[in-house]
Short mmCIF file of C-alpha atoms and ligand atoms in Angstrom, two decimals:
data_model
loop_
_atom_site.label_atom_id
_atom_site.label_comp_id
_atom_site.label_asym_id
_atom_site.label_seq_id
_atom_site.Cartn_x
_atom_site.Cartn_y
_atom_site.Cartn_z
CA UNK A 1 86.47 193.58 35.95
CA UNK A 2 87.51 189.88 37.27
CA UNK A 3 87.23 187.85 34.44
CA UNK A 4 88.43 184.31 34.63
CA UNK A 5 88.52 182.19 32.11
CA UNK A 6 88.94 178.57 34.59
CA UNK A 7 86.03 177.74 36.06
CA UNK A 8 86.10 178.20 40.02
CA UNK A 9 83.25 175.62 41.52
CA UNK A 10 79.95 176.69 42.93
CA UNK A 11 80.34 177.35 46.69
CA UNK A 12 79.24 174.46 48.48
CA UNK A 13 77.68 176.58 51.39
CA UNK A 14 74.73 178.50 50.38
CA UNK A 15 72.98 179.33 53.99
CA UNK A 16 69.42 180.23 54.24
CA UNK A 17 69.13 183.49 56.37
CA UNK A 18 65.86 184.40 57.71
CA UNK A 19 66.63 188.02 58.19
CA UNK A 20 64.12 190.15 60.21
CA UNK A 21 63.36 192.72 58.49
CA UNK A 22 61.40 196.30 59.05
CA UNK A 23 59.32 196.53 56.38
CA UNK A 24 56.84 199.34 58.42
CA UNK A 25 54.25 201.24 56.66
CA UNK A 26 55.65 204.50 57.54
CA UNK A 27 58.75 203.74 54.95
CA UNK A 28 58.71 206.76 52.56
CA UNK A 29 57.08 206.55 49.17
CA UNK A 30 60.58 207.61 47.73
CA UNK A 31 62.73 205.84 49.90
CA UNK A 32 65.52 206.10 47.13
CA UNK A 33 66.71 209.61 47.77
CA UNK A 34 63.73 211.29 47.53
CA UNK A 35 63.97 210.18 43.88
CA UNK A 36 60.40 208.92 42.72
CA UNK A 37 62.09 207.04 39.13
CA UNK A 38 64.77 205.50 40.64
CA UNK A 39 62.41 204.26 43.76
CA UNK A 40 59.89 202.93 41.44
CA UNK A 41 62.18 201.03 39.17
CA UNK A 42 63.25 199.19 42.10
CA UNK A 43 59.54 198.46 43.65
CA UNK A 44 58.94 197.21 40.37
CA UNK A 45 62.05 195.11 40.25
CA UNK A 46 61.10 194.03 43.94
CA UNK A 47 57.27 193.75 42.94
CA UNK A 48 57.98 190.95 39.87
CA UNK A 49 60.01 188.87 42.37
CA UNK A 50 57.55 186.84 44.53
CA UNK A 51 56.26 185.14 42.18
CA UNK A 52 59.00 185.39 39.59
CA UNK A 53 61.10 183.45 41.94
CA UNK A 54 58.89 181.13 42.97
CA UNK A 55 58.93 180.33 39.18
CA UNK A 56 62.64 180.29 39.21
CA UNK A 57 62.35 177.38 42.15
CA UNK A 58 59.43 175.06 40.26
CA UNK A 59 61.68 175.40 37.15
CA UNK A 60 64.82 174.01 39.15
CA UNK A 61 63.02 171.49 41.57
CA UNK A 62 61.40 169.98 38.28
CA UNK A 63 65.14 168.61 37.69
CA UNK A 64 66.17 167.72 40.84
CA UNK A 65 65.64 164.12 40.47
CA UNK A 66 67.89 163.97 37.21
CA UNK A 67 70.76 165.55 38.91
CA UNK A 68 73.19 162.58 40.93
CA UNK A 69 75.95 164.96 41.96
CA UNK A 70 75.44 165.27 45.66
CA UNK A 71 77.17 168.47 45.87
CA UNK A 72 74.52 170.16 42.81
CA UNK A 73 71.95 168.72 44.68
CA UNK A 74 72.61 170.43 47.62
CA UNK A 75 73.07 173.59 45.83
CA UNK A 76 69.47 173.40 44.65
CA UNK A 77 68.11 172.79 48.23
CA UNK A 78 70.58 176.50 49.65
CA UNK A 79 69.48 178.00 45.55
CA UNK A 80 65.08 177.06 46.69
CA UNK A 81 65.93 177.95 50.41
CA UNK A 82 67.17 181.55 49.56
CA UNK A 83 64.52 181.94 46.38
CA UNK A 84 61.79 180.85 48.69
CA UNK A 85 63.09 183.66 51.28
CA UNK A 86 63.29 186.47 48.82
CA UNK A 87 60.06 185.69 47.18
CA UNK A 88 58.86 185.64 51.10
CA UNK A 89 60.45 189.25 51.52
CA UNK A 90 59.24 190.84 48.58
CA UNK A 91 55.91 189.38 48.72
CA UNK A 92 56.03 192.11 52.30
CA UNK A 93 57.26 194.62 50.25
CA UNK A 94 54.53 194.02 47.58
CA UNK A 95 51.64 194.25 50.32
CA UNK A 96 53.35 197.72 51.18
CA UNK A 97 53.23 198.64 47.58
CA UNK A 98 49.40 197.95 47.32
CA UNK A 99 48.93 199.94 51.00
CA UNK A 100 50.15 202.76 49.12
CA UNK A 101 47.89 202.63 46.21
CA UNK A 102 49.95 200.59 43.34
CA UNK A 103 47.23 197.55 43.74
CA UNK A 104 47.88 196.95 39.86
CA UNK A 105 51.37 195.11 40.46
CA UNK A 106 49.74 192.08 42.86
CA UNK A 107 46.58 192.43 40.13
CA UNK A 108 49.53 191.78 37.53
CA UNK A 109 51.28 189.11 39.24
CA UNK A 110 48.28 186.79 39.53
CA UNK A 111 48.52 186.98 35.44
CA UNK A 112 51.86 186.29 35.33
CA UNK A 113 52.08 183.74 38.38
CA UNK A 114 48.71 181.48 35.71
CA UNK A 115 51.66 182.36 32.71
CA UNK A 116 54.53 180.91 34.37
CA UNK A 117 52.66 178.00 35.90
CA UNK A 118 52.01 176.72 32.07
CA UNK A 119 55.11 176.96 31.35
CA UNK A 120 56.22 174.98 34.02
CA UNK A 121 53.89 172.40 33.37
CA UNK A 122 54.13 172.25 29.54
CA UNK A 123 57.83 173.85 28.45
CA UNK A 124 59.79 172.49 31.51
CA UNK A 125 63.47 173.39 29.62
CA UNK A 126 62.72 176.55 28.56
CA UNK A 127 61.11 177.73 31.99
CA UNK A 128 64.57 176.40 33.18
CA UNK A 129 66.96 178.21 30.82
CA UNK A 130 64.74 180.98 31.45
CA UNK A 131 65.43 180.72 35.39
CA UNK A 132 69.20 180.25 34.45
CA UNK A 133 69.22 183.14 32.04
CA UNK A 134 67.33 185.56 34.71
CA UNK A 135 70.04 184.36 36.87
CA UNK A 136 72.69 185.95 34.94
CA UNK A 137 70.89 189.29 35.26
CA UNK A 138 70.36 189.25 38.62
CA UNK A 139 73.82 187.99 39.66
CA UNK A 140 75.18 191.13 37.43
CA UNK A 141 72.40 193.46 39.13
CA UNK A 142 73.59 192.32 42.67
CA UNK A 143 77.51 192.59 41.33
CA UNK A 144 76.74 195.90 41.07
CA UNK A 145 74.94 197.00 44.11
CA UNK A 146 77.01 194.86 46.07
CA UNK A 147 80.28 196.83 44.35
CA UNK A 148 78.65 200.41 44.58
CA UNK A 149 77.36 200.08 47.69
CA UNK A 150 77.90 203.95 48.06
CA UNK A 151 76.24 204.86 44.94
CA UNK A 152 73.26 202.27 45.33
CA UNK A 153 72.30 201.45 48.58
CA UNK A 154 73.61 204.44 50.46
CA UNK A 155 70.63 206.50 49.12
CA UNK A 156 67.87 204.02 50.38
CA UNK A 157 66.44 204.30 53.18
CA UNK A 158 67.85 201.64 55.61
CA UNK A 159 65.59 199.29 55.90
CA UNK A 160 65.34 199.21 52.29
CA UNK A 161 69.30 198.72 51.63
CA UNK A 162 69.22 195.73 54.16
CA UNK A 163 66.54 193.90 52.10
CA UNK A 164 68.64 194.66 48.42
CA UNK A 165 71.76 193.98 50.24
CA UNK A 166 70.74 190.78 51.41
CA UNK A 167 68.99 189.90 48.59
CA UNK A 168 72.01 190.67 46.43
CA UNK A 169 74.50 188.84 48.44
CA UNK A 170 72.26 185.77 48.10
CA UNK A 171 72.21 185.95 44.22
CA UNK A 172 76.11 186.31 43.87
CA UNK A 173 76.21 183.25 46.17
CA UNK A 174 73.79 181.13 44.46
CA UNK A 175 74.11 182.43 40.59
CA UNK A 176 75.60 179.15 39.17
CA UNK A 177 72.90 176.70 40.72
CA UNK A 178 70.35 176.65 37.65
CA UNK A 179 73.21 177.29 35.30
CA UNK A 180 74.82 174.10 36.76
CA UNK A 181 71.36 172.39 36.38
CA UNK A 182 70.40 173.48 32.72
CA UNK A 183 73.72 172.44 31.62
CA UNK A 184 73.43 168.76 32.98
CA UNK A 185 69.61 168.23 31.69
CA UNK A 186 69.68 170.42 28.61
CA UNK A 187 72.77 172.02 27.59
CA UNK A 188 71.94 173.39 23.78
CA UNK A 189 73.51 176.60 23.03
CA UNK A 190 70.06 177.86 20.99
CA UNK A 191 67.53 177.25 23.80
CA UNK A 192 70.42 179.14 26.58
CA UNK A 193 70.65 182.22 23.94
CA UNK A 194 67.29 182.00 23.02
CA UNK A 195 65.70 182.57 26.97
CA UNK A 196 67.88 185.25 27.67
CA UNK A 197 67.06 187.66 24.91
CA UNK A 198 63.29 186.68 24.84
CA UNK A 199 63.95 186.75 28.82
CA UNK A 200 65.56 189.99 28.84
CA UNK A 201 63.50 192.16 26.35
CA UNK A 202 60.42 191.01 28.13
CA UNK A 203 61.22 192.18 32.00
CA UNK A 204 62.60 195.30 30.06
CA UNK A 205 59.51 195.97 29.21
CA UNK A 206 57.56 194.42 32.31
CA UNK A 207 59.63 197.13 34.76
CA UNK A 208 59.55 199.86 32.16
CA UNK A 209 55.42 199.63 31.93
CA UNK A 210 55.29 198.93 35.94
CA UNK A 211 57.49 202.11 36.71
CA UNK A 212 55.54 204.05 34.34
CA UNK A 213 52.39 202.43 35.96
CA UNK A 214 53.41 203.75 39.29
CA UNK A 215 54.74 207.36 38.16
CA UNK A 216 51.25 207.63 36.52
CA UNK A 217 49.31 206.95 40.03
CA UNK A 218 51.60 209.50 41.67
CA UNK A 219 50.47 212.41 39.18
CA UNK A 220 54.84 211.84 37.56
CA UNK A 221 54.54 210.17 34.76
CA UNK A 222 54.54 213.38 32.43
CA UNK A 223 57.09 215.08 34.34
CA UNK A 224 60.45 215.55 32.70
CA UNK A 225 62.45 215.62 35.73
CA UNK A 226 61.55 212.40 36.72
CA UNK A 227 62.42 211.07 33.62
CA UNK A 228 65.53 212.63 32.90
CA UNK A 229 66.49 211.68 36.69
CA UNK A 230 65.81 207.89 35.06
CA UNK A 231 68.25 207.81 32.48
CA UNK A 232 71.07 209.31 34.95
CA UNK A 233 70.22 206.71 37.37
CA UNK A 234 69.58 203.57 34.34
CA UNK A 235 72.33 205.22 32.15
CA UNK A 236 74.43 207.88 33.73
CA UNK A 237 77.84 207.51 34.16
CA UNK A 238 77.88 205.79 37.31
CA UNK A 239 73.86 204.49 36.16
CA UNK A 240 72.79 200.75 37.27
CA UNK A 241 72.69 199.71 33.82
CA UNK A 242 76.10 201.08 32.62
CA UNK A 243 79.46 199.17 32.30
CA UNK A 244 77.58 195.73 32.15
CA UNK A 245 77.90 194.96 28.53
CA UNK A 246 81.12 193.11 28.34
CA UNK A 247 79.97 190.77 31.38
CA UNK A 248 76.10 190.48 30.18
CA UNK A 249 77.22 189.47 27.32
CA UNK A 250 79.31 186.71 27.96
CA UNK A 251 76.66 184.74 28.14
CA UNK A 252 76.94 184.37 24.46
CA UNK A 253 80.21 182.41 24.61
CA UNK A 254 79.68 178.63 24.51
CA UNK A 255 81.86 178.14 27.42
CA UNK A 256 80.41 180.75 29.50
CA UNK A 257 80.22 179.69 33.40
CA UNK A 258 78.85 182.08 35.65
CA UNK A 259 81.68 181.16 37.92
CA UNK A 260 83.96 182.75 35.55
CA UNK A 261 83.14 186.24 36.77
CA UNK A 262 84.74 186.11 40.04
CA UNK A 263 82.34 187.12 42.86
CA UNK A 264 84.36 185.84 45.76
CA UNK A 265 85.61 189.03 47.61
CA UNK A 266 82.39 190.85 47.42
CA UNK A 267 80.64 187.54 48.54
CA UNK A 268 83.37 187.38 51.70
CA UNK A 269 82.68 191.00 52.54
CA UNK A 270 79.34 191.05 52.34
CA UNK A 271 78.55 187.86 54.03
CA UNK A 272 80.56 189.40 57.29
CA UNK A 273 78.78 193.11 56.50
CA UNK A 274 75.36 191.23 56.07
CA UNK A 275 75.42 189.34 59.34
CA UNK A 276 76.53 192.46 61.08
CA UNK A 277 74.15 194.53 59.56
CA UNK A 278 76.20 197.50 58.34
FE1 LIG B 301 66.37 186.02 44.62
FE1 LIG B 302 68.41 183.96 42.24
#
């Protein structure tokens, strides 16, 4: 655990890689080990980001003219750049996902793309503590896959642990934008606590009822294995989910930063493993 209680400031280089990626029909239905929970968790992690990203840019962008700090501001244009390129990558992924007969999800996201656009339009803070919340958890997720690599993104099939590698690597790099935004244009403790638990129990539930959703097409839903495989991968000892308390919930401090978790080494290793591709 690298806690820090100084603030380090947000790196002021956040590139925009266009990696090429091989996202080929012939990728395996369980391309995580063989594993069909584990494989749908992520496709449903990776099937709420196109347009759950895009969200997270019009949330940010809608500040951008109330922010004078040339260094912020250039954070937001790297923080949209890389957003815009992950919802661009998943959005691939998500056109795989409906080959394969999980149409529902892009069905789903056209729902949530009409919810998220109101929001934008008519509760502009919350959509951005929201964004800035969501942050949090994906800067932990990617803290974790980017520190496991041999427990997460070994099992994948290759082409799938380049596009959560990258993606990962991105969020560590980028985590503090919207923070750094929401704190300048509406920094109440309430509305920051109050996105990410209404935040967080909702995509519980989103990825729980979209895995389930997919399990169901496959003929696994009912299957025990699959399910018990699911809590050793969520909540095992070495699960996704497990050992992320102490840092998910310092969010709850009133002078949380996300810089305060120090993500430097894994973002200097994996920006040389990234561009190598290993
Ligand atoms: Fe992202
Ligand atoms: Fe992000």
């Amino acid at each position: 655990m690298h806690t820090r209680t100084v603030a380090t400031p947000i790196p002021v280089l956040i590139p925009i890689r266009r990696p090429a990626l091989e996202l080929s029909a012939d990728l395996p239905r369980y391309w995580y080990g063989g594993e069909p929970f584990a494989t749908h968790y992520l496709d449903a992690l990776s099937s709420v980001f196109p347009d759950g990203e895009a969200f997270f840019v019009r949330s940010v962008l809608h500040y951008r003219d109330k922010i004078d700090d040339p260094e912020l501001r250039r954070a937001i244009q790297g923080f949209a750049g890389q957003e815009g390129q992950h919802s661009h990558q998943h959005d691939r992924h998500l056109a795989l996902l409906s080959s394969h007969g999980y149409g529902a999800l892009a069905r789903a996201n056209r729902v949530a793309d009409k919810i998220m656009r109101f929001s934008n339009r008519h509760a502009p803070r919350f959509s951005l503590a929201s964004t800035a919340a969501l942050e949090h958890l994906t800067a932990l997720l990617a803290r974790r896959i980017l520190a496991a690599d041999a427990r997460f993104t070994q099992p994948m099939d290759p082409r799938m642990a380049a596009l959560w590698r990258w993606h990962a690597l991105e969020e560590a790099e980028h985590k503090a934008v919207a923070f750094d935004v929401l704190r300048r244009v509406a920094p109440s403790y309430l509305l920051r606590v109050l996105a990410l638990v209404v935040n967080c129990m909702s995509l519980f539930v989103e990825i729980l009822v979209r895995t389930g959703y997919m399990l169901w097409v496959d003929g696994e839903l009912g299957r025990r294995q699959s399910w018990s495989d699911g809590r050793k991968f969520l909540f095992g000892s070495e699960g996704l989910l497990r050992g992320m308390g102490r840092e998910f919930r310092a969010w709850f401090r009133r002078d949380f930063h996300p810089s305060q978790i120090d993500d430097g080494p894994l973002i200097a290793e994996w920006r040389e493993r990234v561009a190598i591709g290993s």
